Amino acid sequence: MSAAGPDFARDFEGLGAVVTGGASGIGAAVAALLRDRGARVAVLDRDPSGAPDGVLALKADVTDDDAVRTAVDTAAAEFGALHTVVSNAGVGAVGTVADNSDDEWHRVLDINVTGMVRVARHALPHLRAAAAERPGCVSVTHTCSIAATAGLPGRALYSASKGAVLSLTLAMAADHVREGIRVNCVNPGTADTPWIGRLLDRADDPAAERAALEARQPTGRLVTAAEVAAAIAYLASPAAAAVTGTALAVDGGMQGLRLRPAT
C-alpha cells in the first residue's frame, strides 16, 4: 500500500481465486477482472474452453460432488492457498409453477443452490487456512439475482432458486464470520448474457422482448457482465474487509426505484 492508499489495480496480488461458471458471461468477466487485478484464478466449468487466457481452466460440473472436490483441491494446491470463491454457475428457468415438472425443479435447484453448497463445502478448509494467514482477504461471493427480492412474472422456479441463494448467503455469513470468511452476494438485474440471448432468440419478436426487458430497468438498458463483475470484485476484495452478509444490487435501479411513466 502506498501513502496515497491501496492500489486497487492490483488488490488481488498473491491471492488464489476460484470462479465457477467462469467460461462465459458474468463468470468469464469476473475471472478476467480478478486475473487483471493480480489474482491467480481457476475457472470451474462444465466446458472450460471459453475461459479467459491466463487462468487455470478446470472441467467440473457443480452437480458432481467428486468433480467439485477434485477441482477445488487442484486449484488450492496449484496456488498454494485459496482466498476467494465466486460461486457463479447457474441456469435459468422460465414459467409459472404450473409450467415446470418436478424433475426440472430438482435440476435447477441442484445447480443453482446445492451446487453452491458443494463448492463452499469443499472450499471451506482451504478458506479457513487462508484466513489465518491473510485476515480480511478471504471471501465467498454468490451470484444471486433481482429475482430473489422482486416478483417477476414467469420466473417462479428461477426466483425460488435465487431466493434460496440469498438466504444461503446470509446463513453462511453468520456461520463463518468468526472464522474470518466473509460471504456476500450480488443481485444483478436483467444482464446481457448468453442465457438472455438464448431467451430472446426463442421469443416471437426478439426485438420487442429485448425492448421490454430494457424498459423494465429504470436506466433503460440491460446490465452488462462487466458491471456485475466489478461489483463482485469489490465484495471479494480486501477493500470490502468490513462487508459481510450483504446483497449488492446491480440492477439499474430496478429494485429500489419507482419512476412515473415517461411522458
PDB file of C-alpha atoms in Angstrom:
ATOM      1  CA  MET A   1       0.000   0.000   0.000  1.00  0.00           C
ATOM      2  CA  SER A   2       1.305   3.448  -0.936  1.00  0.00           C
ATOM      3  CA  ALA A   3       0.994   6.603   1.144  1.00  0.00           C
ATOM      4  CA  ALA A   4      -1.943   7.540  -1.073  1.00  0.00           C
ATOM      5  CA  GLY A   5      -3.836   4.354  -0.174  1.00  0.00           C
ATOM      6  CA  PRO A   6      -4.259   0.851  -1.572  1.00  0.00           C
ATOM      7  CA  ASP A   7      -3.512   0.061  -5.205  1.00  0.00           C
ATOM      8  CA  PHE A   8      -6.892  -1.228  -6.338  1.00  0.00           C
ATOM      9  CA  ALA A   9      -5.454  -2.093  -9.749  1.00  0.00           C
ATOM     10  CA  ARG A  10      -3.521  -4.962  -8.108  1.00  0.00           C
ATOM     11  CA  ASP A  11      -5.531  -5.542  -4.927  1.00  0.00           C
ATOM     12  CA  PHE A  12      -5.750  -9.310  -5.512  1.00  0.00           C
ATOM     13  CA  GLU A  13      -1.982  -9.711  -5.818  1.00  0.00           C
ATOM     14  CA  GLY A  14      -0.919 -13.031  -4.321  1.00  0.00           C
ATOM     15  CA  LEU A  15      -4.469 -14.282  -3.778  1.00  0.00           C
ATOM     16  CA  GLY A  16      -5.908 -17.525  -5.141  1.00  0.00           C
ATOM     17  CA  ALA A  17      -9.431 -17.453  -6.559  1.00  0.00           C
ATOM     18  CA  VAL A  18     -11.961 -19.956  -7.875  1.00  0.00           C
ATOM     19  CA  VAL A  19     -14.779 -18.842 -10.191  1.00  0.00           C
ATOM     20  CA  THR A  20     -17.499 -21.341 -11.086  1.00  0.00           C
ATOM     21  CA  GLY A  21     -19.248 -20.957 -14.413  1.00  0.00           C
ATOM     22  CA  GLY A  22     -16.253 -18.866 -15.393  1.00  0.00           C
ATOM     23  CA  ALA A  23     -16.071 -19.738 -19.082  1.00  0.00           C
ATOM     24  CA  SER A  24     -18.821 -17.409 -20.300  1.00  0.00           C
ATOM     25  CA  GLY A  25     -20.944 -14.393 -19.418  1.00  0.00           C
ATOM     26  CA  ILE A  26     -20.621 -12.911 -15.930  1.00  0.00           C
ATOM     27  CA  GLY A  27     -18.271 -15.654 -14.764  1.00  0.00           C
ATOM     28  CA  ALA A  28     -15.780 -15.048 -17.568  1.00  0.00           C
ATOM     29  CA  ALA A  29     -15.881 -11.312 -16.880  1.00  0.00           C
ATOM     30  CA  VAL A  30     -15.168 -11.958 -13.193  1.00  0.00           C
ATOM     31  CA  ALA A  31     -12.321 -14.356 -13.923  1.00  0.00           C
ATOM     32  CA  ALA A  32     -10.678 -11.892 -16.306  1.00  0.00           C
ATOM     33  CA  LEU A  33     -11.060  -8.982 -13.892  1.00  0.00           C
ATOM     34  CA  LEU A  34      -9.612 -10.864 -10.913  1.00  0.00           C
ATOM     35  CA  ARG A  35      -6.731 -12.042 -13.121  1.00  0.00           C
ATOM     36  CA  ASP A  36      -6.056  -8.481 -14.252  1.00  0.00           C
ATOM     37  CA  ARG A  37      -6.035  -7.304 -10.640  1.00  0.00           C
ATOM     38  CA  GLY A  38      -3.373  -9.789  -9.639  1.00  0.00           C
ATOM     39  CA  ALA A  39      -5.199 -12.957  -8.582  1.00  0.00           C
ATOM     40  CA  ARG A  40      -4.299 -16.440  -9.633  1.00  0.00           C
ATOM     41  CA  VAL A  41      -7.633 -17.668 -10.955  1.00  0.00           C
ATOM     42  CA  ALA A  42      -9.107 -21.110 -11.525  1.00  0.00           C
ATOM     43  CA  VAL A  43     -12.240 -21.413 -13.624  1.00  0.00           C
ATOM     44  CA  LEU A  44     -14.526 -24.355 -12.895  1.00  0.00           C
ATOM     45  CA  ASP A  45     -16.947 -25.026 -15.716  1.00  0.00           C
ATOM     46  CA  ARG A  46     -18.691 -27.911 -17.485  1.00  0.00           C
ATOM     47  CA  ASP A  47     -16.978 -26.654 -20.644  1.00  0.00           C
ATOM     48  CA  PRO A  48     -13.952 -24.574 -19.655  1.00  0.00           C
ATOM     49  CA  SER A  49     -12.840 -23.996 -23.256  1.00  0.00           C
ATOM     50  CA  GLY A  50     -14.136 -20.416 -23.172  1.00  0.00           C
ATOM     51  CA  ALA A  51     -12.231 -19.466 -20.026  1.00  0.00           C
ATOM     52  CA  PRO A  52     -10.153 -16.282 -20.285  1.00  0.00           C
ATOM     53  CA  ASP A  53      -6.473 -16.584 -21.132  1.00  0.00           C
ATOM     54  CA  GLY A  54      -4.098 -16.833 -18.223  1.00  0.00           C
ATOM     55  CA  VAL A  55      -6.371 -18.768 -15.855  1.00  0.00           C
ATOM     56  CA  LEU A  56      -6.349 -22.381 -14.715  1.00  0.00           C
ATOM     57  CA  ALA A  57      -9.249 -23.967 -16.622  1.00  0.00           C
ATOM     58  CA  LEU A  58     -10.745 -26.975 -14.834  1.00  0.00           C
ATOM     59  CA  LYS A  59     -13.621 -29.122 -16.039  1.00  0.00           C
ATOM     60  CA  ALA A  60     -16.202 -29.607 -13.288  1.00  0.00           C
ATOM     61  CA  ASP A  61     -19.974 -29.820 -13.082  1.00  0.00           C
ATOM     62  CA  VAL A  62     -21.296 -28.325  -9.842  1.00  0.00           C
ATOM     63  CA  THR A  63     -23.842 -31.165  -9.609  1.00  0.00           C
ATOM     64  CA  ASP A  64     -20.970 -33.673  -9.288  1.00  0.00           C
ATOM     65  CA  ASP A  65     -19.619 -33.614  -5.731  1.00  0.00           C
ATOM     66  CA  ASP A  66     -16.465 -35.584  -6.539  1.00  0.00           C
ATOM     67  CA  ALA A  67     -15.643 -33.351  -9.507  1.00  0.00           C
ATOM     68  CA  VAL A  68     -16.116 -30.220  -7.408  1.00  0.00           C
ATOM     69  CA  ARG A  69     -13.883 -31.574  -4.635  1.00  0.00           C
ATOM     70  CA  THR A  70     -11.154 -32.531  -7.084  1.00  0.00           C
ATOM     71  CA  ALA A  71     -11.246 -29.183  -8.890  1.00  0.00           C
ATOM     72  CA  VAL A  72     -11.222 -27.075  -5.717  1.00  0.00           C
ATOM     73  CA  ASP A  73      -8.376 -29.106  -4.224  1.00  0.00           C
ATOM     74  CA  THR A  74      -6.450 -28.868  -7.508  1.00  0.00           C
ATOM     75  CA  ALA A  75      -6.779 -25.083  -7.558  1.00  0.00           C
ATOM     76  CA  ALA A  76      -5.722 -24.745  -3.914  1.00  0.00           C
ATOM     77  CA  ALA A  77      -2.702 -26.981  -4.475  1.00  0.00           C
ATOM     78  CA  GLU A  78      -1.689 -25.127  -7.640  1.00  0.00           C
ATOM     79  CA  PHE A  79      -1.941 -21.702  -5.973  1.00  0.00           C
ATOM     80  CA  GLY A  80      -0.688 -22.687  -2.544  1.00  0.00           C
ATOM     81  CA  ALA A  81      -3.805 -21.204  -0.927  1.00  0.00           C
ATOM     82  CA  LEU A  82      -7.379 -20.323  -1.728  1.00  0.00           C
ATOM     83  CA  HIS A  83      -8.682 -16.906  -0.658  1.00  0.00           C
ATOM     84  CA  THR A  84     -11.665 -16.122  -2.858  1.00  0.00           C
ATOM     85  CA  VAL A  85     -14.557 -18.202  -4.148  1.00  0.00           C
ATOM     86  CA  VAL A  86     -17.042 -16.759  -6.627  1.00  0.00           C
ATOM     87  CA  SER A  87     -19.976 -19.138  -6.997  1.00  0.00           C
ATOM     88  CA  ASN A  88     -21.484 -18.041 -10.261  1.00  0.00           C
ATOM     89  CA  ALA A  89     -22.522 -21.258 -12.032  1.00  0.00           C
ATOM     90  CA  GLY A  90     -26.263 -21.365 -12.590  1.00  0.00           C
ATOM     91  CA  VAL A  91     -29.075 -21.892 -15.058  1.00  0.00           C
ATOM     92  CA  GLY A  92     -32.244 -20.025 -15.893  1.00  0.00           C
ATOM     93  CA  ALA A  93     -35.823 -21.226 -15.918  1.00  0.00           C
ATOM     94  CA  VAL A  94     -38.989 -19.804 -17.426  1.00  0.00           C
ATOM     95  CA  GLY A  95     -42.605 -20.303 -16.429  1.00  0.00           C
ATOM     96  CA  THR A  96     -45.129 -20.260 -13.607  1.00  0.00           C
ATOM     97  CA  VAL A  97     -45.355 -23.027 -11.014  1.00  0.00           C
ATOM     98  CA  ALA A  98     -47.628 -24.883 -13.431  1.00  0.00           C
ATOM     99  CA  ASP A  99     -45.096 -24.923 -16.237  1.00  0.00           C
ATOM    100  CA  ASN A 100     -42.148 -26.918 -14.865  1.00  0.00           C
ATOM    101  CA  SER A 101     -42.090 -30.562 -13.813  1.00  0.00           C
ATOM    102  CA  ASP A 102     -40.710 -31.903 -10.547  1.00  0.00           C
ATOM    103  CA  ASP A 103     -37.656 -33.096 -12.449  1.00  0.00           C
ATOM    104  CA  GLU A 104     -36.987 -29.583 -13.732  1.00  0.00           C
ATOM    105  CA  TRP A 105     -37.386 -28.127 -10.225  1.00  0.00           C
ATOM    106  CA  HIS A 106     -34.900 -30.681  -8.913  1.00  0.00           C
ATOM    107  CA  ARG A 107     -32.444 -29.967 -11.741  1.00  0.00           C
ATOM    108  CA  VAL A 108     -32.470 -26.187 -11.372  1.00  0.00           C
ATOM    109  CA  LEU A 109     -32.280 -26.222  -7.574  1.00  0.00           C
ATOM    110  CA  ASP A 110     -29.465 -28.779  -7.728  1.00  0.00           C
ATOM    111  CA  ILE A 111     -27.412 -26.464  -9.947  1.00  0.00           C
ATOM    112  CA  ASN A 112     -28.345 -23.046  -8.597  1.00  0.00           C
ATOM    113  CA  VAL A 113     -28.432 -23.824  -4.868  1.00  0.00           C
ATOM    114  CA  THR A 114     -26.909 -27.186  -3.988  1.00  0.00           C
ATOM    115  CA  GLY A 115     -24.130 -26.515  -6.498  1.00  0.00           C
ATOM    116  CA  MET A 116     -23.072 -23.515  -4.418  1.00  0.00           C
ATOM    117  CA  VAL A 117     -23.237 -25.642  -1.284  1.00  0.00           C
ATOM    118  CA  ARG A 118     -20.908 -28.235  -2.808  1.00  0.00           C
ATOM    119  CA  VAL A 119     -18.375 -25.600  -3.831  1.00  0.00           C
ATOM    120  CA  ALA A 120     -18.443 -23.949  -0.397  1.00  0.00           C
ATOM    121  CA  ARG A 121     -18.217 -27.274   1.447  1.00  0.00           C
ATOM    122  CA  HIS A 122     -15.018 -28.248  -0.313  1.00  0.00           C
ATOM    123  CA  ALA A 123     -13.535 -24.747  -0.292  1.00  0.00           C
ATOM    124  CA  LEU A 124     -14.061 -24.122   3.435  1.00  0.00           C
ATOM    125  CA  PRO A 125     -10.980 -25.992   4.732  1.00  0.00           C
ATOM    126  CA  HIS A 126      -8.784 -24.018   2.324  1.00  0.00           C
ATOM    127  CA  LEU A 127     -10.512 -20.718   3.129  1.00  0.00           C
ATOM    128  CA  ARG A 128     -10.113 -21.260   6.886  1.00  0.00           C
ATOM    129  CA  ALA A 129      -6.409 -21.877   6.434  1.00  0.00           C
ATOM    130  CA  ALA A 130      -6.041 -18.764   4.278  1.00  0.00           C
ATOM    131  CA  ALA A 131      -7.991 -16.606   6.749  1.00  0.00           C
ATOM    132  CA  ALA A 132      -5.459 -17.410   9.445  1.00  0.00           C
ATOM    133  CA  GLU A 133      -2.677 -16.090   7.202  1.00  0.00           C
ATOM    134  CA  ARG A 134      -4.399 -13.206   5.387  1.00  0.00           C
ATOM    135  CA  PRO A 135      -7.155 -11.651   7.541  1.00  0.00           C
ATOM    136  CA  GLY A 136      -9.681  -9.634   5.550  1.00  0.00           C
ATOM    137  CA  CYS A 137      -8.700 -11.277   2.274  1.00  0.00           C
ATOM    138  CA  VAL A 138     -10.934 -14.359   2.396  1.00  0.00           C
ATOM    139  CA  SER A 139     -14.419 -14.358   0.917  1.00  0.00           C
ATOM    140  CA  VAL A 140     -17.222 -16.211  -0.799  1.00  0.00           C
ATOM    141  CA  THR A 141     -19.399 -14.278  -3.234  1.00  0.00           C
ATOM    142  CA  HIS A 142     -22.557 -15.715  -4.772  1.00  0.00           C
ATOM    143  CA  THR A 143     -24.205 -14.586  -7.984  1.00  0.00           C
ATOM    144  CA  CYS A 144     -27.820 -14.153  -6.901  1.00  0.00           C
ATOM    145  CA  SER A 145     -30.463 -12.105  -8.768  1.00  0.00           C
ATOM    146  CA  ILE A 146     -33.034  -9.347  -8.569  1.00  0.00           C
ATOM    147  CA  ALA A 147     -35.454 -12.284  -8.845  1.00  0.00           C
ATOM    148  CA  ALA A 148     -34.695 -13.056  -5.180  1.00  0.00           C
ATOM    149  CA  THR A 149     -36.259  -9.795  -3.994  1.00  0.00           C
ATOM    150  CA  ALA A 150     -38.735  -8.716  -6.684  1.00  0.00           C
ATOM    151  CA  GLY A 151     -41.713 -10.603  -8.053  1.00  0.00           C
ATOM    152  CA  LEU A 152     -41.046 -11.212 -11.751  1.00  0.00           C
ATOM    153  CA  PRO A 153     -43.705 -12.810 -13.956  1.00  0.00           C
ATOM    154  CA  GLY A 154     -42.918 -16.175 -15.497  1.00  0.00           C
ATOM    155  CA  ARG A 155     -39.888 -16.827 -13.292  1.00  0.00           C
ATOM    156  CA  ALA A 156     -41.280 -18.938 -10.415  1.00  0.00           C
ATOM    157  CA  LEU A 157     -38.632 -21.657 -10.401  1.00  0.00           C
ATOM    158  CA  TYR A 158     -35.729 -19.319 -11.099  1.00  0.00           C
ATOM    159  CA  SER A 159     -36.921 -16.873  -8.424  1.00  0.00           C
ATOM    160  CA  ALA A 160     -37.277 -19.646  -5.853  1.00  0.00           C
ATOM    161  CA  SER A 161     -33.730 -20.805  -6.530  1.00  0.00           C
ATOM    162  CA  LYS A 162     -32.308 -17.300  -6.198  1.00  0.00           C
ATOM    163  CA  GLY A 163     -34.344 -16.610  -3.064  1.00  0.00           C
ATOM    164  CA  ALA A 164     -32.633 -19.676  -1.599  1.00  0.00           C
ATOM    165  CA  VAL A 165     -29.239 -18.278  -2.654  1.00  0.00           C
ATOM    166  CA  LEU A 166     -29.966 -15.031  -0.813  1.00  0.00           C
ATOM    167  CA  SER A 167     -30.920 -16.907   2.364  1.00  0.00           C
ATOM    168  CA  LEU A 168     -27.907 -19.191   1.984  1.00  0.00           C
ATOM    169  CA  THR A 169     -25.650 -16.140   1.730  1.00  0.00           C
ATOM    170  CA  LEU A 170     -26.954 -14.689   4.993  1.00  0.00           C
ATOM    171  CA  ALA A 171     -26.742 -18.012   6.830  1.00  0.00           C
ATOM    172  CA  MET A 172     -23.192 -18.664   5.647  1.00  0.00           C
ATOM    173  CA  ALA A 173     -22.142 -15.129   6.576  1.00  0.00           C
ATOM    174  CA  ALA A 174     -23.352 -15.753  10.133  1.00  0.00           C
ATOM    175  CA  ASP A 175     -21.751 -19.194  10.321  1.00  0.00           C
ATOM    176  CA  HIS A 176     -18.301 -18.154   9.152  1.00  0.00           C
ATOM    177  CA  VAL A 177     -17.774 -14.525  10.170  1.00  0.00           C
ATOM    178  CA  ARG A 178     -15.773 -15.510  13.251  1.00  0.00           C
ATOM    179  CA  GLU A 179     -13.559 -17.686  11.083  1.00  0.00           C
ATOM    180  CA  GLY A 180     -12.564 -14.643   9.055  1.00  0.00           C
ATOM    181  CA  ILE A 181     -14.570 -15.681   5.993  1.00  0.00           C
ATOM    182  CA  ARG A 182     -16.878 -13.051   4.503  1.00  0.00           C
ATOM    183  CA  VAL A 183     -19.925 -14.135   2.495  1.00  0.00           C
ATOM    184  CA  ASN A 184     -21.890 -11.797   0.225  1.00  0.00           C
ATOM    185  CA  CYS A 185     -23.907 -11.891  -2.979  1.00  0.00           C
ATOM    186  CA  VAL A 186     -24.673  -9.675  -5.942  1.00  0.00           C
ATOM    187  CA  ASN A 187     -28.204  -9.279  -7.282  1.00  0.00           C
ATOM    188  CA  PRO A 188     -27.983  -8.412 -10.972  1.00  0.00           C
ATOM    189  CA  GLY A 189     -30.968  -7.104 -12.845  1.00  0.00           C
ATOM    190  CA  THR A 190     -31.501  -8.439 -16.347  1.00  0.00           C
ATOM    191  CA  ALA A 191     -27.959  -8.804 -17.640  1.00  0.00           C
ATOM    192  CA  ASP A 192     -26.812  -9.014 -21.236  1.00  0.00           C
ATOM    193  CA  THR A 193     -25.545 -12.604 -21.033  1.00  0.00           C
ATOM    194  CA  PRO A 194     -25.652 -15.664 -23.302  1.00  0.00           C
ATOM    195  CA  TRP A 195     -28.684 -17.018 -21.399  1.00  0.00           C
ATOM    196  CA  ILE A 196     -30.687 -13.843 -22.073  1.00  0.00           C
ATOM    197  CA  GLY A 197     -29.542 -14.046 -25.677  1.00  0.00           C
ATOM    198  CA  ARG A 198     -30.961 -17.552 -25.976  1.00  0.00           C
ATOM    199  CA  LEU A 199     -34.168 -16.430 -24.284  1.00  0.00           C
ATOM    200  CA  LEU A 200     -34.560 -13.609 -26.788  1.00  0.00           C
ATOM    201  CA  ASP A 201     -33.853 -15.957 -29.686  1.00  0.00           C
ATOM    202  CA  ARG A 202     -36.854 -18.064 -28.651  1.00  0.00           C
ATOM    203  CA  ALA A 203     -39.227 -15.093 -28.415  1.00  0.00           C
ATOM    204  CA  ASP A 204     -41.818 -14.495 -31.128  1.00  0.00           C
ATOM    205  CA  ASP A 205     -40.472 -10.955 -31.519  1.00  0.00           C
ATOM    206  CA  PRO A 206     -36.907 -10.795 -30.131  1.00  0.00           C
ATOM    207  CA  ALA A 207     -36.584  -7.041 -30.665  1.00  0.00           C
ATOM    208  CA  ALA A 208     -39.815  -6.304 -28.823  1.00  0.00           C
ATOM    209  CA  GLU A 209     -38.873  -8.667 -25.989  1.00  0.00           C
ATOM    210  CA  ARG A 210     -35.475  -7.013 -25.610  1.00  0.00           C
ATOM    211  CA  ALA A 211     -37.106  -3.582 -25.571  1.00  0.00           C
ATOM    212  CA  ALA A 212     -39.482  -4.750 -22.826  1.00  0.00           C
ATOM    213  CA  LEU A 213     -36.603  -6.074 -20.715  1.00  0.00           C
ATOM    214  CA  GLU A 214     -34.694  -2.829 -21.161  1.00  0.00           C
ATOM    215  CA  ALA A 215     -37.734  -0.715 -20.259  1.00  0.00           C
ATOM    216  CA  ARG A 216     -38.231  -2.730 -17.047  1.00  0.00           C
ATOM    217  CA  GLN A 217     -34.993  -1.280 -15.662  1.00  0.00           C
ATOM    218  CA  PRO A 218     -35.064   2.425 -14.745  1.00  0.00           C
ATOM    219  CA  THR A 219     -31.789   3.041 -16.571  1.00  0.00           C
ATOM    220  CA  GLY A 220     -33.484   1.828 -19.762  1.00  0.00           C
ATOM    221  CA  ARG A 221     -30.843  -0.745 -20.648  1.00  0.00           C
ATOM    222  CA  LEU A 222     -29.620  -4.180 -19.671  1.00  0.00           C
ATOM    223  CA  VAL A 223     -26.866  -4.577 -17.110  1.00  0.00           C
ATOM    224  CA  THR A 224     -23.500  -5.591 -18.581  1.00  0.00           C
ATOM    225  CA  ALA A 225     -21.443  -8.557 -17.440  1.00  0.00           C
ATOM    226  CA  ALA A 226     -18.554  -6.187 -16.750  1.00  0.00           C
ATOM    227  CA  GLU A 227     -20.706  -4.129 -14.366  1.00  0.00           C
ATOM    228  CA  VAL A 228     -21.670  -7.224 -12.385  1.00  0.00           C
ATOM    229  CA  ALA A 229     -18.046  -8.385 -12.362  1.00  0.00           C
ATOM    230  CA  ALA A 230     -16.921  -5.052 -10.911  1.00  0.00           C
ATOM    231  CA  ALA A 231     -19.399  -5.417  -8.051  1.00  0.00           C
ATOM    232  CA  ILE A 232     -18.279  -8.984  -7.364  1.00  0.00           C
ATOM    233  CA  ALA A 233     -14.642  -7.915  -7.392  1.00  0.00           C
ATOM    234  CA  TYR A 234     -15.390  -5.211  -4.816  1.00  0.00           C
ATOM    235  CA  LEU A 235     -17.160  -7.651  -2.472  1.00  0.00           C
ATOM    236  CA  ALA A 236     -14.339 -10.170  -2.843  1.00  0.00           C
ATOM    237  CA  SER A 237     -11.552  -7.634  -2.422  1.00  0.00           C
ATOM    238  CA  PRO A 238      -9.648  -6.606   0.717  1.00  0.00           C
ATOM    239  CA  ALA A 239     -11.307  -3.184   0.335  1.00  0.00           C
ATOM    240  CA  ALA A 240     -14.551  -4.846   1.487  1.00  0.00           C
ATOM    241  CA  ALA A 241     -12.999  -6.360   4.624  1.00  0.00           C
ATOM    242  CA  ALA A 242     -15.870  -4.977   6.733  1.00  0.00           C
ATOM    243  CA  VAL A 243     -18.616  -6.176   4.362  1.00  0.00           C
ATOM    244  CA  THR A 244     -20.355  -9.489   5.005  1.00  0.00           C
ATOM    245  CA  GLY A 245     -23.939 -10.689   4.797  1.00  0.00           C
ATOM    246  CA  THR A 246     -24.636  -8.084   2.112  1.00  0.00           C
ATOM    247  CA  ALA A 247     -26.665  -8.350  -1.103  1.00  0.00           C
ATOM    248  CA  LEU A 248     -25.425  -5.729  -3.559  1.00  0.00           C
ATOM    249  CA  ALA A 249     -27.962  -4.864  -6.262  1.00  0.00           C
ATOM    250  CA  VAL A 250     -26.541  -4.226  -9.739  1.00  0.00           C
ATOM    251  CA  ASP A 251     -29.876  -3.759 -11.419  1.00  0.00           C
ATOM    252  CA  GLY A 252     -30.144  -0.334 -12.987  1.00  0.00           C
ATOM    253  CA  GLY A 253     -32.382   0.785 -10.114  1.00  0.00           C
ATOM    254  CA  MET A 254     -34.945  -1.965 -10.666  1.00  0.00           C
ATOM    255  CA  GLN A 255     -35.279  -2.969  -7.021  1.00  0.00           C
ATOM    256  CA  GLY A 256     -35.463   0.407  -5.335  1.00  0.00           C
ATOM    257  CA  LEU A 257     -36.802   2.953  -7.818  1.00  0.00           C
ATOM    258  CA  ARG A 258     -40.420   3.593  -8.738  1.00  0.00           C
ATOM    259  CA  LEU A 259     -40.434   6.008 -11.641  1.00  0.00           C
ATOM    260  CA  ARG A 260     -43.515   7.643 -13.068  1.00  0.00           C
ATOM    261  CA  PRO A 261     -44.222   6.678 -16.691  1.00  0.00           C
ATOM    262  CA  ALA A 262     -42.300   8.754 -19.182  1.00  0.00           C
ATOM    263  CA  THR A 263     -44.384  11.420 -20.878  1.00  0.00           C
TER     264      THR A 263
END
